[in-house]
Short mmCIF file of C-alpha atoms in Angstrom, two decimals:
data_model
loop_
_atom_site.label_atom_id
_atom_site.label_comp_id
_atom_site.label_asym_id
_atom_site.label_seq_id
_atom_site.Cartn_x
_atom_site.Cartn_y
_atom_site.Cartn_z
CA MET A 1 -20.92 -4.25 -8.88
CA ILE A 2 -18.55 -7.14 -8.13
CA ASP A 3 -20.31 -9.87 -6.16
CA LYS A 4 -18.77 -10.93 -2.82
CA SER A 5 -16.04 -8.32 -3.06
CA HIS A 6 -14.51 -9.36 0.26
CA GLU A 7 -13.35 -12.67 -1.25
CA TYR A 8 -10.56 -10.81 -3.05
CA PHE A 9 -8.98 -9.92 0.33
CA PRO A 10 -8.61 -13.12 2.43
CA ASP A 11 -7.18 -12.61 5.92
CA GLN A 12 -7.54 -15.85 7.85
CA LEU A 13 -5.02 -16.51 10.60
CA GLY A 14 -2.06 -18.41 9.16
CA ASN A 15 -2.54 -17.30 5.55
CA GLU A 16 0.84 -16.70 3.92
CA TRP A 17 1.94 -15.15 0.63
CA VAL A 18 5.47 -15.26 -0.81
CA TYR A 19 6.41 -12.54 -3.30
CA GLN A 20 9.42 -12.03 -5.53
CA GLY A 21 10.27 -8.38 -5.96
CA THR A 22 12.38 -6.07 -8.09
CA MET A 23 13.39 -2.48 -7.39
CA VAL A 24 14.83 -0.17 -10.04
CA GLU A 25 15.84 3.43 -9.43
CA GLY A 26 17.43 6.26 -11.34
CA GLY A 27 16.85 9.71 -12.80
CA MET A 28 13.80 10.75 -14.79
CA VAL A 29 15.87 10.94 -17.98
CA GLN A 30 17.10 7.36 -17.83
CA ILE A 31 16.43 4.67 -15.26
CA LYS A 32 19.50 2.65 -14.32
CA ASN A 33 19.77 -0.81 -15.81
CA GLU A 34 20.87 -2.25 -12.49
CA ASN A 35 18.09 -3.50 -10.26
CA THR A 36 17.68 -5.00 -6.82
CA ARG A 37 15.87 -8.29 -6.31
CA PHE A 38 14.23 -9.19 -3.02
CA THR A 39 11.72 -11.54 -1.38
CA ASN A 40 8.79 -10.55 0.82
CA VAL A 41 6.75 -12.99 2.90
CA SER A 42 3.41 -11.69 4.19
CA LYS A 43 1.51 -13.60 6.89
CA VAL A 44 -1.60 -13.09 9.02
CA ILE A 45 -0.31 -13.42 12.59
CA GLY A 46 -3.25 -12.44 14.82
CA THR A 47 -5.42 -9.61 16.10
CA GLU A 48 -4.92 -6.64 18.43
CA ILE A 49 -7.05 -3.87 19.92
CA LEU A 50 -6.23 -0.39 18.60
CA GLU A 51 -8.30 2.65 19.57
CA GLY A 52 -10.98 0.29 20.87
CA VAL A 53 -11.16 -1.58 17.55
CA LYS A 54 -10.17 -5.21 16.94
CA VAL A 55 -7.76 -5.15 14.01
CA THR A 56 -6.08 -7.89 12.01
CA VAL A 57 -2.27 -7.94 12.10
CA PHE A 58 -0.14 -8.75 9.05
CA ASN A 59 3.60 -9.28 9.31
CA ASP A 60 5.72 -8.64 6.23
CA THR A 61 9.39 -9.58 6.12
CA ASN A 62 10.48 -7.07 3.47
CA PRO A 63 7.65 -5.14 1.75
CA GLY A 64 8.97 -3.00 -1.09
CA ASN A 65 12.50 -3.95 0.03
CA GLN A 66 12.06 -1.70 3.10
CA GLY A 67 12.61 -4.24 5.89
CA PRO A 68 10.15 -5.95 8.26
CA SER A 69 6.90 -4.37 9.42
CA ASP A 70 3.57 -5.15 11.06
CA SER A 71 0.39 -3.53 9.69
CA TYR A 72 -3.12 -3.21 11.14
CA TYR A 73 -6.50 -3.35 9.37
CA PHE A 74 -10.20 -3.32 10.25
CA ARG A 75 -12.99 -4.61 8.04
CA ASP A 76 -16.74 -3.99 8.21
CA VAL A 77 -19.62 -3.87 5.72
CA ALA A 78 -18.32 -0.53 4.38
CA GLY A 79 -14.89 -1.88 3.45
CA ILE A 80 -11.37 -1.95 4.89
CA ARG A 81 -9.63 0.70 7.00
CA TYR A 82 -5.91 1.01 7.62
CA TYR A 83 -4.83 1.64 11.23
CA GLY A 84 -1.10 2.12 10.76
CA SER A 85 2.08 0.12 11.07
CA LYS A 86 5.20 -0.54 13.13
CA PRO A 87 7.62 0.99 12.45
CA GLY A 88 5.63 3.94 11.13
CA THR A 89 6.31 7.56 10.25
CA THR A 90 5.39 10.93 11.72
CA LEU A 91 3.25 11.66 8.66
CA GLU A 92 1.44 8.32 8.73
CA ARG A 93 0.36 8.81 12.34
CA GLN A 94 -1.38 12.07 11.36
CA LEU A 95 -3.40 10.28 8.65
CA VAL A 96 -4.59 6.98 10.16
CA PRO A 97 -7.09 5.49 10.28
CA TYR A 98 -8.29 5.84 6.69
CA GLN A 99 -10.24 3.83 4.12
CA ILE A 100 -8.30 1.73 1.62
CA VAL A 101 -11.10 -0.36 0.05
CA ARG A 102 -14.84 0.24 -0.21
CA PHE A 103 -17.40 -2.58 -0.32
CA PRO A 104 -18.99 -3.52 -2.58
CA LEU A 105 -16.42 -3.00 -5.31
CA GLU A 106 -17.92 -1.26 -8.33
CA LEU A 107 -16.39 -1.17 -11.78
CA PRO A 108 -15.41 1.53 -12.55
CA SER A 109 -15.35 3.60 -9.37
CA SER A 110 -13.05 5.79 -7.29
CA PHE A 111 -12.93 7.63 -3.99
CA GLU A 112 -10.69 10.09 -2.16
CA GLN A 113 -8.96 8.56 0.84
CA PHE A 114 -7.84 11.83 2.36
CA HIS A 115 -6.99 15.41 1.50
CA ARG A 116 -4.98 17.10 4.25
CA THR A 117 -2.97 20.31 4.38
CA GLY A 118 -0.29 21.72 6.66
CA LEU A 119 0.82 18.40 8.13
CA ASP A 120 4.18 17.82 9.81
CA PHE A 121 6.36 16.19 7.17
CA GLY A 122 8.58 14.72 9.86
CA MET A 123 11.92 15.71 8.38
CA ASP A 124 14.07 18.71 7.44
CA VAL A 125 14.39 18.42 3.67
CA ASP A 126 16.21 21.70 2.98
CA ARG A 127 18.48 21.35 6.04
CA ASP A 128 17.70 24.73 7.57
CA GLY A 129 16.95 23.32 11.02
CA GLU A 130 13.15 23.31 10.61
CA LYS A 131 10.90 20.42 9.62
CA GLU A 132 8.84 20.99 6.50
CA THR A 133 5.05 20.93 6.19
CA VAL A 134 3.16 18.99 3.53
CA ASP A 135 -0.19 18.94 1.73
CA ILE A 136 -1.25 15.47 0.67
CA VAL A 137 -4.10 13.90 -1.28
CA ALA A 138 -4.68 10.21 -2.02
CA THR A 139 -7.25 8.41 -4.17
CA VAL A 140 -8.13 4.80 -5.02
CA SER A 141 -9.87 3.64 -8.19
CA VAL A 142 -11.26 0.29 -9.39
CA GLN A 143 -10.23 0.20 -13.04
CA GLY A 144 -10.97 -3.18 -14.61
CA GLN A 145 -10.46 -6.93 -14.68
CA ASP A 146 -7.49 -8.64 -16.36
CA THR A 147 -5.84 -12.00 -16.89
CA VAL A 148 -2.64 -11.93 -14.81
CA ILE A 149 0.37 -14.23 -15.14
CA VAL A 150 2.69 -14.52 -12.12
CA PRO A 151 5.09 -17.27 -10.94
CA ALA A 152 2.25 -18.78 -8.87
CA GLY A 153 0.07 -19.29 -11.97
CA ILE A 154 -2.44 -17.72 -14.35
CA TYR A 155 -5.46 -15.95 -12.87
CA GLN A 156 -8.54 -14.89 -14.83
CA GLU A 157 -10.64 -11.80 -14.11
CA ALA A 158 -8.26 -10.33 -11.54
CA ILE A 159 -9.43 -6.95 -10.26
CA ARG A 160 -7.14 -4.04 -11.12
CA LEU A 161 -6.92 -1.21 -8.59
CA GLU A 162 -4.90 1.99 -8.78
CA ALA A 163 -3.84 4.01 -5.75
CA LYS A 164 -2.34 7.46 -6.29
CA MET A 165 -0.83 9.94 -3.87
CA ILE A 166 0.40 13.49 -4.49
CA MET A 167 2.48 15.35 -1.89
CA ASN A 168 3.37 19.04 -2.01
CA VAL A 169 6.19 19.69 0.44
CA HIS A 170 6.61 23.32 1.53
CA LEU A 171 10.24 24.26 2.11
CA SER A 172 10.71 26.45 5.18
CA GLU A 173 13.94 28.07 3.97
CA SER A 174 12.84 29.35 0.55
CA GLY A 175 9.06 29.23 0.85
CA GLU A 176 8.93 27.20 -2.36
CA SER A 177 7.18 23.85 -2.79
CA ILE A 178 8.32 20.58 -4.35
CA GLN A 179 6.01 17.80 -5.45
CA GLY A 180 6.35 14.03 -5.17
CA THR A 181 4.00 11.44 -6.63
CA ASP A 182 3.39 7.75 -6.01
CA THR A 183 1.20 5.59 -8.24
CA MET A 184 0.57 1.92 -7.56
CA THR A 185 -1.34 -0.48 -9.81
CA ALA A 186 -2.30 -3.79 -8.19
CA TRP A 187 -4.17 -6.95 -9.20
CA PHE A 188 -6.21 -9.20 -6.88
CA ALA A 189 -7.73 -12.65 -7.45
CA ARG A 190 -10.82 -14.01 -5.74
CA GLY A 191 -9.89 -16.33 -2.89
CA VAL A 192 -6.18 -15.56 -3.29
CA GLY A 193 -5.58 -11.87 -2.65
CA LEU A 194 -2.78 -9.75 -4.08
CA LEU A 195 -1.19 -11.22 -7.22
CA LYS A 196 1.06 -8.39 -8.33
CA TYR A 197 1.71 -4.69 -7.99
CA ILE A 198 3.73 -2.12 -9.89
CA GLU A 199 4.59 1.06 -8.01
CA ARG A 200 6.24 4.15 -9.47
CA GLN A 201 7.46 7.02 -7.32
CA THR A 202 8.88 10.36 -8.40
CA ILE A 203 10.96 12.02 -5.71
CA PRO A 204 12.01 15.65 -6.29
CA SER A 205 15.44 17.02 -5.47
CA VAL A 206 15.76 20.16 -3.37
CA ARG A 207 19.18 21.10 -4.72
CA SER A 208 18.68 20.38 -8.44
CA GLN A 209 16.07 20.10 -11.18
CA ASN A 210 16.55 16.35 -11.51
CA GLU A 211 13.87 14.06 -10.14
CA ARG A 212 14.59 10.58 -8.87
CA MET A 213 12.35 7.72 -9.96
CA VAL A 214 11.82 4.47 -8.09
CA GLU A 215 9.91 1.51 -9.52
CA VAL A 216 9.00 -1.49 -7.36
CA ILE A 217 7.32 -4.69 -8.57
CA GLU A 218 6.21 -7.66 -6.47
CA GLU A 219 4.72 -10.86 -7.95
CA LEU A 220 3.13 -13.79 -6.15
CA GLU A 221 5.34 -16.88 -6.09
CA LYS A 222 3.43 -19.03 -3.58
CA VAL A 223 0.28 -18.78 -1.46
CA THR A 224 -0.77 -20.90 1.52
CA LEU A 225 -4.34 -20.32 2.68
CA ALA A 226 -5.65 -21.55 6.00
CA SER A 227 -9.03 -22.62 4.60
CA ASP A 228 -9.97 -22.16 0.95
CA VAL A 229 -13.27 -23.95 1.42
CA ALA A 230 -14.31 -21.82 4.39
CA LEU A 231 -13.39 -18.62 2.55
CA LEU A 232 -15.34 -19.41 -0.60
CA SER A 233 -18.44 -20.62 1.23
CA ARG A 234 -18.92 -17.56 3.42
CA SER A 235 -21.26 -14.72 2.58
CA GLU A 236 -20.25 -11.09 3.04
CA ALA A 237 -23.10 -10.55 5.48
CA THR A 238 -21.99 -13.27 7.89
CA ALA A 239 -18.22 -12.97 7.60
CA LYS A 240 -16.67 -11.81 10.87
CA ARG A 241 -13.03 -11.61 9.87
CA VAL A 242 -11.30 -8.60 8.40
CA PHE A 243 -10.79 -9.04 4.67
CA ARG A 244 -8.03 -6.76 3.62
CA ASN A 245 -5.44 -6.04 1.00
CA HIS A 246 -1.96 -6.52 2.40
CA LEU A 247 -0.60 -4.53 -0.51
CA PHE A 248 -1.69 -1.13 0.69
CA HIS A 249 0.12 -1.23 4.01
CA HIS A 250 3.44 -0.32 2.43
CA GLU A 251 4.63 1.98 -0.29
CA LEU A 252 1.93 4.39 -1.41
CA LEU A 253 -0.52 4.46 1.45
CA LYS A 254 1.82 3.66 4.28
CA ILE A 255 4.08 6.56 3.22
CA PRO A 256 7.25 4.47 2.90
CA ALA A 257 10.87 5.20 3.70
CA SER A 258 11.59 4.83 -0.01
CA SER A 259 9.65 8.06 -0.59
CA GLY A 260 12.24 9.85 1.50
CA LEU A 261 10.24 9.68 4.73
CA PRO A 262 12.16 8.21 7.66
CA ALA A 263 10.53 5.51 9.75
CA ASP A 264 10.58 6.40 13.43
CA SER A 265 12.55 4.19 15.75
#
């Protein structure tokens, strides 16, 4: 068991993280050498009431190079729950809220976030005029502790988490299914939050046997915390704020546009 697990997910109002990112995409046989570089700034901007629950709001300027978004999280003694985002997707709205972190963190450990079948995929993949349905399962595992080097510095004993999602999309025209996967490995430091993540997506093609691969990496360049002293002195039992992982709101668990899912306007 990792003591004071919540300290790995600071969420005080005004906290800000600046990340430098890289996106590479190509076929499964050979990923293109060209890559896209981007910057994402994540900041705690306030709280809102959703479904009768007071949630913490994070604003990200460009998570995963997908454009700006706001994301909503709730924390209690059991862990952290994700309540969705703006803009979101048709699929995401059928899944939220769901657990993204369980307290206390145990090493090793894992849990299933959700396992749903027959959901509205939200888009017509095979272009036959009907939206597809999808079966989806997602899991999170606590895998270990590592020394992590990022532009912001060197961090000892960072917690390594892995989130994995598998989607089976059922094509209405042929009755066949295609599978997409998304695996994200992320590292968190006590009192700092997310240091780095590496996400790999495989996106199947309906018209050919070739799969498309997308790899996204973000690394912490700078962090500004509202109150380091207050964070480190609090106990999990008395903390009232939502401690969350701003990583999980995009890409894998948010069901991103980069997976081929359109964000609703």
